[in-house]
XYZ file of C-alpha atoms in Angstrom:
643
model
C -74.331 20.047 0.778
C -73.437 21.701 4.395
C -73.952 17.931 5.197
C -71.141 16.430 3.547
C -68.421 20.316 3.663
C -68.727 18.961 7.608
C -67.229 15.454 6.984
C -64.857 16.660 4.917
C -63.611 19.154 6.515
C -63.602 16.718 9.922
C -61.587 13.957 8.083
C -58.945 16.058 7.215
C -58.618 17.995 10.391
C -58.498 13.931 11.768
C -55.585 13.530 9.192
C -53.369 16.381 10.250
C -53.727 15.454 13.662
C -52.769 12.286 12.831
C -50.244 14.002 11.061
C -48.851 15.397 13.762
C -48.635 12.862 16.453
C -46.758 10.392 14.162
C -43.978 13.722 13.356
C -44.074 13.495 17.106
C -44.026 10.157 17.893
C -41.106 9.573 14.320
C -38.561 12.018 16.248
C -38.980 10.936 19.473
C -38.181 7.123 18.196
C -35.124 8.040 15.714
C -34.088 9.688 19.288
C -34.752 6.600 20.684
C -32.380 4.277 17.434
C -28.983 5.442 18.327
C -26.621 8.012 19.604
C -27.323 9.932 16.374
C -29.226 9.162 14.006
C -27.281 7.143 11.068
C -26.670 8.598 7.854
C -25.658 6.205 4.619
C -23.781 6.921 1.116
C -24.073 5.037 -1.174
C -20.427 5.311 -3.115
C -19.618 3.169 -6.259
C -21.989 0.607 -5.620
C -21.361 0.249 -1.643
C -23.826 1.683 0.626
C -22.698 3.164 3.418
C -23.479 4.070 7.501
C -21.475 7.779 7.342
C -22.498 9.228 10.422
C -24.961 11.637 12.093
C -28.260 13.482 11.327
C -26.807 17.230 10.944
C -30.303 19.327 12.530
C -31.307 20.160 8.852
C -33.326 17.799 6.136
C -32.719 14.725 5.280
C -33.748 11.833 2.435
C -34.578 8.585 2.748
C -32.897 7.121 -0.477
C -32.322 3.487 -1.462
C -29.263 1.814 -0.718
C -27.007 -0.586 -2.446
C -27.148 -3.362 0.059
C -30.002 -3.222 2.495
C -28.212 -5.701 5.308
C -25.342 -2.646 5.129
C -27.395 0.382 4.939
C -30.969 0.662 4.945
C -32.066 4.548 5.292
C -30.335 7.132 4.158
C -30.351 10.569 5.176
C -28.369 13.389 4.055
C -27.136 16.155 5.777
C -27.348 20.006 4.553
C -26.457 20.135 0.840
C -23.819 22.779 0.448
C -24.468 24.783 -2.586
C -23.075 22.308 -6.082
C -25.336 19.185 -4.239
C -28.487 17.654 -6.027
C -30.503 16.007 -3.252
C -32.306 12.580 -4.531
C -34.940 12.369 -7.423
C -38.880 11.663 -5.701
C -38.329 8.581 -7.534
C -35.326 7.575 -5.297
C -37.152 8.332 -2.119
C -38.129 4.263 -0.928
C -37.179 2.052 2.287
C -35.302 -1.256 1.308
C -35.484 -2.504 4.213
C -35.515 -0.536 7.171
C -33.068 -1.138 9.639
C -31.257 1.006 12.148
C -28.853 -0.505 14.918
C -29.733 -0.625 18.103
C -33.539 -1.744 17.410
C -33.555 -5.516 16.972
C -35.817 -6.335 13.864
C -38.501 -7.580 16.505
C -39.645 -3.966 18.097
C -42.640 -2.838 17.713
C -41.491 0.330 17.463
C -39.007 -0.194 14.634
C -42.236 -1.699 12.264
C -43.686 2.124 13.215
C -40.457 3.614 12.019
C -40.168 2.546 8.579
C -43.644 3.881 7.017
C -42.657 6.638 9.259
C -39.406 7.659 7.669
C -41.226 7.182 4.339
C -43.856 9.365 5.170
C -41.345 12.300 7.143
C -38.944 11.657 3.752
C -41.885 12.888 1.400
C -42.680 16.227 3.058
C -39.155 16.777 4.581
C -38.387 17.261 0.524
C -40.429 20.370 0.395
C -39.417 21.997 3.437
C -35.390 21.674 3.643
C -33.407 23.777 4.643
C -31.266 26.307 2.191
C -27.793 25.423 1.566
C -24.919 26.696 3.419
C -22.207 27.781 1.105
C -19.090 26.007 1.319
C -17.304 28.990 3.265
C -19.354 28.665 6.233
C -20.649 26.425 9.046
C -24.209 25.125 10.003
C -24.576 28.026 12.388
C -22.764 30.816 8.936
C -19.572 31.582 11.023
C -15.893 30.379 8.313
C -14.923 27.274 8.134
C -11.848 27.207 9.723
C -9.886 24.874 6.857
C -7.426 26.404 4.806
C -7.452 26.244 1.324
C -11.257 25.432 1.359
C -12.741 22.180 0.598
C -14.420 22.008 -2.501
C -18.354 21.107 -0.360
C -18.984 21.276 3.065
C -21.701 20.148 5.419
C -21.468 20.904 9.598
C -23.754 20.554 12.206
C -24.326 21.923 15.492
C -22.050 18.821 17.794
C -19.334 19.070 19.669
C -17.179 15.363 19.507
C -14.523 15.138 22.160
C -11.575 12.575 19.855
C -9.425 9.950 21.150
C -5.872 10.205 22.489
C -5.146 7.088 21.393
C -7.302 7.073 18.000
C -6.630 4.149 16.259
C -6.275 4.335 12.209
C -8.493 1.647 10.959
C -7.168 0.941 7.307
C -9.663 -0.608 4.433
C -9.054 -0.876 0.456
C -5.722 -2.110 -1.333
C -4.409 1.233 -0.405
C -4.667 1.875 2.921
C -2.686 -0.271 4.406
C 0.568 1.719 2.567
C 3.209 2.692 4.781
C 2.755 6.365 2.854
C -1.063 6.593 4.515
C 0.362 4.696 8.538
C 3.111 7.089 8.407
C 1.161 9.858 7.052
C -1.545 9.102 10.354
C 1.031 9.500 12.885
C 2.362 12.603 11.454
C -1.081 14.215 12.139
C -1.486 12.301 15.797
C 1.465 14.509 16.717
C 0.029 17.719 15.309
C -2.986 17.222 16.483
C -1.996 15.681 19.808
C 0.367 17.214 22.947
C 2.867 14.382 24.218
C 1.429 13.598 27.654
C -2.089 13.882 26.034
C -2.368 9.594 26.405
C -0.996 9.719 30.244
C -4.387 12.578 30.578
C -7.110 10.336 28.581
C -9.563 9.107 30.652
C -10.170 5.724 31.807
C -13.298 5.101 30.744
C -13.070 6.148 27.211
C -16.395 7.384 26.222
C -14.592 9.588 23.453
C -17.212 10.367 20.547
C -14.230 9.753 17.938
C -12.571 6.394 18.709
C -11.185 5.593 15.218
C -10.437 7.092 11.665
C -11.555 4.301 9.251
C -9.354 5.104 5.921
C -9.950 3.594 3.010
C -7.914 3.949 -0.019
C -8.851 2.612 -3.492
C -5.184 2.364 -5.135
C -1.945 0.885 -3.816
C -0.539 3.088 -6.629
C 2.457 4.996 -5.031
C 2.893 6.655 -8.489
C 3.206 10.332 -7.774
C 3.340 11.969 -11.153
C 1.233 15.800 -12.790
C -2.735 15.010 -12.588
C -2.869 12.630 -9.986
C -5.949 12.005 -8.068
C -6.149 13.805 -4.696
C -9.448 13.871 -4.550
C -10.751 12.656 -0.737
C -14.626 12.220 0.631
C -14.803 12.330 5.049
C -17.549 12.050 7.723
C -16.919 12.738 11.152
C -19.519 12.397 13.832
C -20.162 10.670 17.013
C -19.487 6.484 17.109
C -22.036 4.786 16.384
C -23.756 1.051 16.716
C -21.933 -1.494 15.359
C -23.400 -1.713 12.321
C -21.735 2.182 11.398
C -18.435 0.920 9.245
C -17.214 4.645 10.506
C -16.650 4.545 14.157
C -16.099 7.815 14.676
C -14.114 8.688 11.209
C -14.225 8.048 7.194
C -12.029 9.523 5.330
C -12.315 8.049 1.804
C -9.625 8.072 -1.393
C -9.048 7.011 -4.919
C -5.335 7.161 -4.170
C -2.675 7.646 -1.283
C -2.258 10.689 -1.760
C -5.991 11.954 -2.220
C -5.525 10.129 1.477
C -2.725 12.129 2.842
C -4.738 15.105 1.861
C -7.935 14.518 3.938
C -5.603 13.567 6.993
C -4.169 17.536 6.756
C -8.223 18.385 6.741
C -8.954 16.213 9.615
C -6.417 17.535 11.628
C -7.282 21.126 11.158
C -11.069 19.774 12.610
C -9.044 19.117 15.875
C -9.098 21.570 18.179
C -7.692 21.380 21.516
C -10.206 22.395 24.599
C -7.660 23.852 26.758
C -10.701 23.925 29.876
C -11.348 20.253 28.952
C -8.229 19.462 28.182
C -9.427 17.520 25.662
C -8.605 17.347 21.312
C -12.544 18.404 20.254
C -14.806 18.115 16.623
C -16.493 21.259 16.631
C -19.726 21.822 14.252
C -19.977 18.026 13.780
C -20.705 15.673 11.731
C -19.157 17.440 9.040
C -19.275 15.371 5.306
C -16.441 17.085 3.565
C -16.102 16.614 -0.658
C -12.564 17.936 -1.835
C -10.386 18.081 -4.598
C -8.352 20.732 -5.975
C -8.797 23.487 -9.104
C -5.239 22.640 -10.046
C -2.560 19.748 -10.937
C 0.370 22.059 -10.492
C 0.064 24.068 -6.861
C 3.835 24.859 -6.590
C 7.023 26.274 -4.819
C 9.927 28.139 -5.924
C 12.701 27.410 -3.293
C 15.946 29.039 -4.910
C 18.950 26.890 -2.690
C 21.804 29.003 -5.347
C 21.703 32.151 -3.515
C 22.251 31.613 -0.284
C 22.128 27.908 0.867
C 19.573 26.318 3.185
C 20.290 22.930 5.254
C 18.475 19.921 4.384
C 16.343 19.455 7.711
C 15.143 23.443 6.691
C 14.370 22.436 2.701
C 12.130 19.819 4.819
C 10.477 21.597 6.611
C 9.463 23.598 4.556
C 8.316 20.372 2.159
C 6.389 19.843 5.718
C 4.677 23.590 5.599
C 3.674 22.961 1.793
C 1.365 19.953 2.836
C -0.183 21.588 5.456
C -1.362 24.223 2.718
C -1.953 21.729 0.109
C 0.994 22.193 -2.122
C 2.242 19.756 -4.649
C 5.349 20.733 -6.011
C 8.578 21.532 -4.864
C 10.274 24.008 -7.866
C 13.724 22.724 -6.347
C 15.624 26.427 -8.204
C 19.513 23.905 -7.192
C 21.699 25.778 -9.465
C 21.851 29.246 -10.328
C 25.058 32.263 -11.401
C 26.704 32.999 -7.467
C 26.537 28.955 -6.335
C 26.495 24.935 -7.621
C 26.059 22.931 -4.670
C 24.536 20.039 -5.883
C 27.081 16.657 -6.753
C 27.249 15.524 -9.906
C 28.510 12.138 -10.465
C 29.952 12.380 -13.847
C 31.131 15.412 -13.461
C 32.583 15.801 -9.789
C 34.197 18.969 -10.183
C 30.838 20.934 -10.895
C 30.502 21.153 -6.836
C 33.560 23.129 -6.727
C 31.488 26.331 -7.652
C 28.794 25.822 -4.196
C 29.983 28.808 -1.992
C 32.493 26.354 0.498
C 32.338 22.740 1.191
C 30.284 22.542 4.051
C 27.483 24.491 1.980
C 26.679 21.731 -1.065
C 24.169 18.603 -1.262
C 25.304 15.172 -1.895
C 23.442 12.405 -3.982
C 22.219 10.938 -1.114
C 20.814 14.366 0.008
C 19.198 14.471 -3.031
C 17.528 11.504 -3.281
C 16.712 12.191 0.996
C 14.992 15.058 -0.035
C 12.621 13.354 -2.972
C 11.816 10.405 -0.606
C 10.877 12.872 2.294
C 8.494 15.777 -0.189
C 7.032 11.899 -1.842
C 6.004 10.534 1.418
C 3.730 14.229 1.343
C 2.009 14.137 -1.647
C 4.821 16.413 -2.828
C 6.935 16.336 -6.398
C 10.010 17.782 -7.061
C 10.586 19.180 -10.102
C 14.227 20.571 -10.006
C 16.364 23.242 -12.665
C 19.285 23.921 -13.949
C 18.826 27.684 -16.203
C 20.501 27.551 -19.282
C 22.007 29.083 -21.367
C 21.641 32.001 -18.721
C 22.619 31.782 -14.503
C 25.358 29.966 -15.014
C 28.551 31.185 -14.342
C 28.827 29.098 -11.130
C 29.767 26.010 -13.517
C 32.479 27.276 -14.917
C 34.476 26.692 -11.436
C 35.340 23.452 -11.742
C 35.161 23.440 -15.623
C 36.359 26.535 -16.980
C 35.907 25.698 -20.444
C 32.053 25.680 -19.815
C 33.140 29.597 -20.025
C 32.883 31.876 -23.690
C 36.104 33.116 -21.421
C 37.822 34.472 -18.457
C 36.214 37.821 -19.239
C 32.942 36.376 -20.405
C 31.497 33.660 -18.268
C 27.739 33.460 -19.205
C 25.640 32.560 -20.600
C 27.860 29.094 -21.382
C 29.926 29.046 -24.639
C 27.170 27.982 -27.034
C 29.968 26.892 -29.907
C 31.272 24.069 -27.554
C 30.286 20.306 -27.566
C 32.149 20.274 -24.812
C 28.832 22.427 -23.272
C 26.349 20.371 -24.316
C 28.041 17.005 -22.645
C 27.854 18.595 -19.626
C 24.286 19.641 -19.687
C 23.481 15.856 -20.989
C 25.890 14.590 -18.390
C 23.740 16.818 -15.419
C 20.580 15.440 -16.432
C 21.723 11.893 -16.874
C 22.736 11.829 -13.173
C 19.445 14.115 -12.191
C 17.138 11.712 -13.699
C 18.327 9.050 -11.436
C 17.369 11.376 -8.358
C 14.530 13.550 -10.045
C 11.547 11.201 -10.945
C 8.834 13.662 -11.296
C 7.482 13.790 -15.139
C 8.543 17.641 -15.747
C 12.368 18.995 -15.754
C 12.476 23.400 -15.503
C 15.176 24.338 -18.055
C 15.224 27.799 -17.459
C 16.129 30.533 -20.339
C 16.001 33.077 -18.889
C 17.825 36.777 -18.753
C 19.857 35.299 -21.427
C 22.172 38.209 -22.181
C 24.130 37.349 -25.523
C 26.749 40.027 -26.104
C 29.569 38.230 -24.436
C 28.835 36.260 -27.339
C 29.617 38.695 -29.917
C 32.145 39.958 -28.250
C 34.679 36.520 -27.491
C 36.612 35.307 -30.986
C 35.864 31.670 -31.257
C 31.870 31.758 -30.613
C 31.985 34.819 -33.214
C 33.340 32.714 -35.813
C 31.510 29.848 -34.972
C 28.244 32.169 -35.247
C 29.062 33.862 -38.646
C 30.087 30.241 -40.094
C 26.355 29.210 -39.721
C 24.993 32.883 -40.184
C 23.333 32.620 -36.993
C 23.513 35.879 -34.872
C 22.962 35.648 -31.445
C 19.134 35.277 -31.244
C 19.390 32.712 -33.005
C 22.555 30.555 -30.693
C 20.290 31.434 -28.045
C 17.225 29.766 -29.397
C 19.736 26.690 -30.253
C 21.238 26.750 -27.115
C 17.474 26.116 -25.934
C 16.112 23.328 -28.110
C 19.293 21.424 -28.172
C 18.582 21.328 -24.329
C 15.258 20.533 -24.369
C 16.197 17.353 -26.528
C 18.918 16.050 -24.412
C 15.331 15.966 -21.446
C 12.796 14.742 -23.981
C 15.208 12.140 -24.506
C 15.757 11.548 -20.887
C 11.614 11.232 -20.761
C 11.291 14.910 -19.102
C 8.617 17.447 -19.891
C 10.920 20.709 -20.459
C 9.364 23.997 -18.771
C 11.306 27.118 -19.792
C 10.785 30.588 -18.724
C 8.795 32.677 -20.441
C 10.955 34.557 -22.468
C 11.941 31.065 -25.250
C 8.299 31.758 -25.404
C 8.041 35.444 -26.459
C 11.453 35.055 -28.337
C 10.695 31.575 -30.559
C 7.187 30.350 -29.839
C 6.827 28.601 -33.665
C 10.415 26.345 -33.100
C 9.338 25.317 -29.313
C 8.629 21.178 -28.860
C 5.290 21.135 -28.131
C 5.991 19.086 -25.005
C 6.982 22.678 -23.735
C 5.419 23.889 -20.338
C 5.877 27.702 -20.633
C 6.922 29.208 -17.619
C 4.979 32.596 -16.669
C 6.762 35.297 -14.298
C 7.243 38.359 -16.363
C 3.673 39.881 -15.630
C -0.026 39.225 -15.840
C -1.770 38.180 -19.955
C 1.106 35.933 -20.800
C -0.856 32.047 -20.383
C -3.856 33.628 -22.731
C -1.239 34.261 -25.487
C 0.403 30.640 -24.316
C -2.976 28.357 -24.523
C -3.837 30.310 -27.954
C -0.614 28.650 -29.165
C -1.110 25.464 -27.837
C 1.247 25.350 -25.592
C 0.478 24.643 -21.471
C 1.511 27.076 -18.995
C 2.255 27.586 -14.994
C 1.347 31.185 -13.728
C 4.117 33.373 -11.898
C 3.190 36.429 -11.971
C 5.991 38.554 -10.636
C 3.585 41.253 -9.606
C 1.680 38.896 -7.499
C 3.719 35.566 -6.436
C 7.585 36.803 -6.330
C 7.794 36.488 -2.695
C 11.421 38.072 -2.448
C 8.887 41.034 -2.916
C 8.652 42.106 0.474
C 5.582 44.623 -0.375
C 2.511 42.879 -1.794
C 0.444 42.439 0.679
C -1.558 38.993 1.411
C -4.483 40.134 -0.489
C -2.286 40.864 -3.633
C -1.203 37.148 -3.394
C -4.968 36.047 -2.911
C -6.478 37.800 -6.056
C -3.407 36.313 -8.559
C -6.242 34.191 -10.629
C -4.205 31.824 -13.250
C -6.786 31.908 -15.723
C -7.799 35.405 -16.031
C -8.156 36.731 -19.589
C -8.928 32.541 -20.781
C -12.709 31.961 -21.293
C -12.192 29.077 -23.833
C -12.472 26.162 -21.455
C -10.402 24.167 -23.700
C -7.275 26.307 -23.998
C -8.644 26.337 -19.414
C -7.146 23.123 -19.460
C -3.504 24.000 -20.583
C -3.039 26.214 -17.488
C -1.602 23.848 -15.585
C -1.636 25.889 -12.348
C 1.034 27.981 -10.827
C 3.738 28.728 -8.304
C 4.747 31.412 -5.408
C 8.818 32.140 -5.818
C 10.272 32.168 -2.945
C 14.338 33.995 -4.722
C 16.819 33.817 -2.234
C 18.848 36.818 -2.399
C 17.264 37.960 0.882
C 16.527 34.926 2.341
C 18.068 31.827 4.372
C 17.597 29.673 7.064
C 17.055 33.003 9.056
C 13.792 34.377 7.789
C 12.757 31.951 4.381
C 10.095 30.950 6.477
C 8.331 33.641 7.275
C 9.006 34.903 3.919
C 7.555 32.057 2.522
C 4.223 32.270 4.851
C 1.488 33.166 5.325
C 1.884 35.411 1.974
C 2.335 31.725 0.056
C -1.287 30.317 1.715
C -3.090 32.908 -0.347
C -1.592 31.588 -3.495
C -2.557 27.682 -2.136
C -6.180 28.272 -1.833
C -6.300 30.405 -4.578
C -4.860 26.939 -6.306
C -6.884 24.092 -5.096
C -10.298 25.885 -3.849
C -13.144 26.408 -6.155
C -13.323 29.881 -7.640
C -16.992 30.268 -6.741
C -16.338 29.245 -3.069
C -13.579 32.166 -3.445
C -14.979 34.118 -5.231
C -18.036 34.636 -2.516
C -15.761 35.475 0.791
C -15.445 39.004 1.184
C -11.861 39.782 2.111
C -11.246 41.919 4.737
C -13.745 39.247 7.446
C -14.249 36.013 6.462
C -10.946 35.093 4.429
C -8.815 37.396 7.026
C -10.159 35.844 9.957
C -9.644 32.623 8.380
C -5.474 33.082 7.316
C -4.733 34.721 11.221
C -6.165 31.290 12.178
C -3.757 29.196 9.338
C -1.286 31.337 10.717
C -1.180 30.820 14.038
C -1.672 26.612 13.028
C 1.075 26.890 11.209
C 3.347 28.895 14.797
C 1.975 25.980 16.492
C 3.710 23.314 14.159
C 6.690 25.480 14.037
C 6.768 26.604 11.145
C 7.334 30.366 11.788
C 5.520 32.187 9.768
C 5.038 35.919 10.055
C 1.818 38.461 11.243
C -0.782 38.450 7.993
C -1.064 41.697 7.830
C 2.661 43.241 8.238
C 3.203 45.712 5.488
C 6.344 44.542 4.301
C 6.744 40.483 4.759
C 9.150 38.455 6.856
C 8.766 41.643 9.405
C 8.378 40.626 13.066
C 5.389 41.819 15.091
C 5.680 45.580 16.243
C 4.022 45.226 20.194
C 2.138 43.119 21.687
C -0.616 41.178 20.686
C -2.610 37.794 19.781
C -1.756 35.391 16.763
C -5.023 35.818 15.375
C -4.934 39.811 15.002
C -1.656 40.217 14.618
């Protein structure tokens, strides 16, 4: 008995010693195998070498194509990723780059990988949250991606970074233009001249793989993307420094924004670097509608300023510009069917031609942003009568528009028909808020019209809104109306109606309970002209508050921050929008679990400071984050990162 026990103990010691030696050899061989260990990823049945080992756990997984991707080594897993099952742990053709098939080291590596991979599955590191790097530091990306895995290396990025387009949509001009834009944001104008002669940069090319060449930009377009960034690997790697994969060109554009935020200039080495590499990011938006209202009626904004706003929206991954073009104060848009309408502009130099509007829409589309136009009827339309006085019930009653006149609806129809040629987005905003109907009652011909139809002014308000909806729907638009329409006659609204909340909280739950779709813009937190609303309150605005039913949650399209223009013009509009709009942008893009896991005054605040500085570096006049009143300039000396 004692002899057997001694023999068994001796055999166990030998096995443990052998395992230790094998692990040591394995680590050494893995260092030799490549400049950085390779990771492979199987996506849609295609195996891909994706990049470096991050210093965390790894698994050996099946690959669809042994020739391309024999081994899978996964990075640290984020909270919503799962490791491969035990049945998936195998090697199909263990061949790593830079190691010939007849190499003795290569032949030894295959069984070691299998052994070590099995052991690692039991001892992998705990997953990191999506809001922290592998070192536990905040992820300085805005908005926060859905899933993040990172490492501990610092990589250099070639100033002559090359675009390698792949897939049916990779060669799209929109992708190439976006790549050039972001390269301009990442590198200084003198970067090429200062480039190291011998090269040797870790990230020399960016491969952009886009599955579809369809350039249609509609509500709900797929904006998801995946990013891999690591050191350039061997000839068998298809990554070569960095890869963005997306189903659409708009997902690729979102990925380019994130990639640009990973790139940081090092003032000591004068190189652009990617820190905490390798990166593996999987991302998609939480809501399909992530909007910013821009009011060009209260103050005219030049086209170039509107384009600056659009650029800044793309940096925060907002995707709908709600263009409140017209209101009671001015009518600056050219309408060919009724050319006198823009006599309601402030002056001849504060107008938008049809060509201007086309230019704005096309500019926004190249950045993955839809433009939703608005004409607010029947109220907020006094300026219409400057060109066509018959639209007013009387000279003393200049709004709402004359509900009793067929001419009113002919003009609306003409405006919508002309605007349909400019604005391809499927949603059109018809306003409908703040309609004070007392004026109709005191105008004799309107009152007579009401009496003949046995209608109250409330009935007339409903009649006007529903008739305007019909005109928009005939043009294949989905009507959007402010919430007063729902509050007043919800049972009569067209089922297609999207209700736009603004008066306060608790509206979207009522809207979706009735089967309508909803957009949240609660003025208490998401009206940017309310200068005393701090960024923390903006960040806390939740579109799904009070909605627990999953089907009803799907009816909430998203939300929108509103930049009403009474006190904002070219001199201060950008610093009023930013950085508070970024707080809503992250709420609308990032997963609720990741947002909720952050501490406002530490993690979120430091990241928002960083994003505000990024906007400043890109020429966007974002105000200090912690202003008591928004858009106020700094009150003293200090760093961009702590003001």
